[in-house]
Coordinates of C-alpha atoms in Angstrom, one line a residue:
Chain A
I5 CA -0.3 -14.9 -2.7
L6 CA -4.0 -13.8 -2.4
N7 CA -5.8 -13.1 -5.6
V8 CA -7.2 -9.5 -5.3
E9 CA -9.1 -8.1 -8.3
Q10 CA -10.2 -4.6 -8.9
S11 CA -12.5 -3.4 -11.6
P12 CA -12.5 -1.5 -13.8
Q13 CA -8.8 -0.9 -14.3
S14 CA -9.4 2.7 -15.3
L15 CA -12.3 5.0 -15.5
H16 CA -12.9 8.4 -17.1
V17 CA -15.9 10.4 -15.9
Q18 CA -17.2 13.9 -16.1
E19 CA -17.3 16.3 -13.2
G20 CA -20.5 15.7 -11.3
D21 CA -20.9 12.0 -12.3
S22 CA -21.2 9.4 -9.6
T23 CA -19.1 6.3 -10.0
N24 CA -18.3 3.0 -8.2
F25 CA -15.5 0.5 -8.3
T26 CA -15.3 -3.2 -7.2
C27 CA -12.8 -5.1 -5.2
S28 CA -12.9 -8.9 -5.1
F29 CA -10.9 -10.9 -2.6
P30 CA -10.8 -14.4 -1.0
S31 CA -13.3 -14.6 1.8
S32 CA -11.2 -17.1 3.8
N33 CA -8.7 -15.9 6.5
F34 CA -10.3 -12.5 6.4
Y35 CA -9.4 -9.9 9.0
A36 CA -10.1 -6.5 7.4
L37 CA -10.4 -4.7 4.0
H38 CA -8.6 -1.5 3.4
W39 CA -9.2 1.2 0.7
Y40 CA -6.4 3.7 -0.2
R41 CA -6.3 6.7 -2.5
W42 CA -3.1 7.4 -4.3
E43 CA -2.8 10.7 -6.0
T44 CA 0.0 11.4 -8.4
A45 CA 3.2 12.6 -6.8
K46 CA 1.8 11.8 -3.3
S47 CA 1.8 8.8 -0.9
P48 CA -1.1 6.4 -0.7
E49 CA -3.5 7.5 2.0
A50 CA -6.1 5.3 3.8
L51 CA -9.7 6.0 3.1
F52 CA -11.4 3.2 5.0
V53 CA -10.6 0.1 7.0
M54 CA -13.6 -2.2 7.4
T55 CA -13.8 -5.4 9.3
L56 CA -17.4 -6.5 9.7
N57 CA -19.7 -8.1 7.1
G58 CA -22.2 -5.5 6.0
D59 CA -20.0 -2.6 7.1
E60 CA -20.6 0.7 5.4
K61 CA -18.3 3.6 5.9
K62 CA -18.5 7.2 4.6
K63 CA -16.1 10.1 4.3
G64 CA -17.6 13.1 2.6
R65 CA -18.8 12.1 -0.9
I66 CA -17.0 8.7 -0.8
S67 CA -18.5 5.6 0.8
A68 CA -17.7 1.9 0.9
T69 CA -19.5 -1.3 1.6
L70 CA -18.2 -4.7 2.6
N71 CA -19.4 -8.3 2.0
T72 CA -17.1 -10.7 3.6
K73 CA -19.1 -13.8 2.9
E74 CA -18.9 -13.4 -0.8
G75 CA -15.6 -11.5 -0.8
Y76 CA -16.2 -8.1 -2.3
S77 CA -16.3 -4.5 -1.5
Y78 CA -17.6 -1.5 -3.4
L79 CA -16.3 2.1 -3.3
Y80 CA -18.7 4.8 -4.4
I81 CA -18.0 8.4 -5.2
K82 CA -20.9 10.7 -5.5
G83 CA -20.6 13.8 -7.6
S84 CA -17.1 13.3 -8.7
Q85 CA -14.7 16.3 -8.7
P86 CA -11.4 16.7 -10.6
E87 CA -9.6 16.4 -7.2
D88 CA -10.9 12.9 -6.9
S89 CA -8.7 11.9 -9.8
A90 CA -6.4 9.2 -8.3
T91 CA -5.7 5.5 -8.2
Y92 CA -7.9 3.7 -5.7
L93 CA -6.4 0.6 -4.2
C94 CA -8.1 -2.1 -2.1
A95 CA -6.2 -4.5 0.1
P96 CA -7.5 -7.4 2.2
E97 CA -5.6 -7.9 5.5
S98 CA -4.7 -11.4 6.6
T99 CA -4.4 -12.3 10.2
S100 CA -0.6 -12.2 10.0
Y101 CA 0.8 -9.0 11.5
G102 CA -1.3 -6.6 9.4
K103 CA 0.0 -7.8 6.1
L104 CA -1.9 -6.4 3.2
T105 CA -2.2 -7.7 -0.4
F106 CA -3.0 -4.9 -2.8
G107 CA -5.1 -5.1 -5.9
Q108 CA -3.8 -3.5 -9.1
G109 CA -6.0 -0.4 -8.5
T110 CA -8.6 1.5 -10.4
I111 CA -7.3 4.7 -12.0
L112 CA -10.0 7.4 -11.9
T113 CA -9.8 10.5 -14.1
V114 CA -12.5 13.2 -13.5
H115 CA -12.7 15.6 -16.4
P116 CA -13.9 19.2 -15.7
Chain B
D29 CA 0.4 13.5 12.2
V30 CA 2.2 10.2 11.4
K31 CA 5.3 10.9 9.4
V32 CA 7.1 8.2 7.4
T33 CA 10.3 9.5 5.7
Q34 CA 12.5 7.8 3.1
S35 CA 16.1 8.7 2.6
S36 CA 15.9 9.6 -1.1
R37 CA 13.2 10.5 -3.6
Y38 CA 15.4 9.5 -6.6
L39 CA 18.3 7.2 -6.7
V40 CA 20.5 6.0 -9.7
K41 CA 22.8 3.1 -9.2
R42 CA 24.8 0.7 -11.3
T43 CA 24.3 -3.0 -11.8
G44 CA 26.1 -4.9 -9.0
E45 CA 26.2 -2.0 -6.5
K46 CA 24.9 -2.6 -3.0
V47 CA 22.0 -0.3 -2.3
F48 CA 20.5 0.8 1.0
L49 CA 17.0 2.3 1.2
E50 CA 16.2 3.8 4.6
C51 CA 12.8 4.4 6.1
V52 CA 12.0 6.1 9.4
Q53 CA 8.7 6.6 11.2
D54 CA 8.0 8.8 14.1
M55 CA 4.8 7.2 15.6
D56 CA 6.2 4.3 17.5
H57 CA 4.6 1.8 15.2
E58 CA 5.4 -1.8 15.6
N59 CA 4.9 -2.9 12.0
M60 CA 6.9 -1.7 9.1
F61 CA 6.7 -2.7 5.4
W62 CA 8.6 -2.4 2.2
Y63 CA 6.7 -2.5 -1.2
R64 CA 7.6 -2.0 -4.8
Q65 CA 5.3 -0.5 -7.3
D66 CA 5.5 -1.3 -11.0
P67 CA 3.1 -0.4 -13.7
G68 CA 0.3 -2.9 -14.1
L69 CA 1.4 -4.8 -11.1
G70 CA 0.2 -2.7 -8.2
L71 CA 2.0 -2.6 -4.8
R72 CA 3.8 -5.8 -4.0
L73 CA 5.1 -6.6 -0.5
I74 CA 8.9 -7.3 -0.4
Y75 CA 9.5 -7.7 3.4
F76 CA 7.8 -6.6 6.6
S77 CA 8.8 -6.4 10.3
Y78 CA 6.6 -6.6 13.3
D79 CA 9.3 -5.9 15.9
V80 CA 12.9 -4.9 16.3
K81 CA 15.2 -7.5 14.7
M82 CA 12.1 -9.5 13.5
K83 CA 11.4 -9.8 9.8
E84 CA 9.1 -11.8 7.5
K85 CA 9.3 -12.4 3.8
G86 CA 6.6 -10.8 1.7
D87 CA 5.5 -11.9 -1.7
I88 CA 8.6 -11.0 -3.7
P89 CA 11.7 -11.1 -1.3
E90 CA 14.2 -12.5 -3.8
G91 CA 17.1 -10.2 -4.3
Y92 CA 16.4 -8.2 -1.2
S93 CA 17.2 -8.2 2.5
V94 CA 16.1 -6.0 5.4
S95 CA 17.4 -4.7 8.7
R96 CA 15.5 -3.4 11.7
E97 CA 17.9 -2.5 14.5
K98 CA 15.7 0.2 16.0
K99 CA 11.9 0.4 16.2
E100 CA 11.7 3.5 14.1
R101 CA 14.0 2.5 11.3
F102 CA 13.6 -0.2 8.6
S103 CA 16.2 -0.6 5.9
L104 CA 15.8 -2.4 2.6
I105 CA 19.0 -3.7 1.1
L106 CA 19.8 -4.7 -2.5
E107 CA 22.9 -6.8 -2.1
S108 CA 23.8 -6.6 -5.8
A109 CA 21.4 -4.3 -7.7
S110 CA 20.1 -5.5 -11.0
T111 CA 18.2 -3.7 -13.8
N112 CA 15.0 -5.6 -12.9
Q113 CA 15.0 -3.9 -9.6
T114 CA 14.4 -0.6 -11.2
S115 CA 11.1 0.5 -9.5
M116 CA 9.3 2.8 -7.1
Y117 CA 9.9 1.6 -3.5
L118 CA 7.5 2.6 -0.8
C119 CA 7.9 2.1 2.9
A120 CA 4.9 2.0 5.3
S121 CA 4.2 1.6 9.0
S122 CA 1.2 0.6 11.2
L123 CA 0.3 -0.3 14.7
L124 CA 0.5 -4.0 15.4
A125 CA -2.4 -6.2 14.3
G126 CA -4.4 -7.4 17.3
Q127 CA -5.0 -3.8 18.4
G128 CA -7.7 -3.4 15.7
A129 CA -7.3 -3.3 12.0
N130 CA -4.8 -0.6 11.5
E131 CA -4.3 1.5 8.4
Q132 CA -0.8 1.8 7.0
F133 CA 1.0 5.1 6.6
F134 CA 3.2 5.5 3.6
G135 CA 6.4 7.3 2.9
P136 CA 6.9 9.4 -0.2
G137 CA 8.6 6.7 -2.1
T138 CA 12.1 6.2 -3.7
R139 CA 12.3 5.9 -7.4
L140 CA 15.3 3.7 -8.0
T141 CA 16.9 3.3 -11.4
V142 CA 19.6 0.6 -11.9
L143 CA 21.7 1.1 -15.0

């Protein structure tokens, strides 16, 4: 079982703050790195899937970077809004049929 | 839009019962997955399937089996439910790896309570 670590475990910020989370994963047998957002009472939804070292992806106020050589990814949220409150999950993908190993997630709460 | 549906949102069963959790996807995805989610432990993979009648163990397969007779349907079976199988169960599907790194699409989850 891959060791995937996310930090921090939880985060409380004020509306308008910018924030970032970290995902650490084994750099061997790497195929892709996934980020998902999981809002309460909803299903997890994909934010980004990144494959190349140095990849940077952006969706609105959310962006992510990837370092496959050292085995980490950062997720950034600029100007957090209450609707960004969710659990953010990262998951490296091995080469075996799209299998993902999820980290425990970072729980973000954005206070108005 | 990809749609992944699960047969029940909430389910209550008794210890020793045989339990079937059904998952159906409508996007012709090759891969299907079953996870359970427990507080503090994140999403853990139970079983996955990359083709009809094919299955692979995930990280926590003990106490579970699966069935994939049709491409769109993937069933999780608890042969004899136990209280430590009380959990949230999520199904997901994706295109086959090798066609790019493909995101997984999740169902709404089934919260199973075993009494």
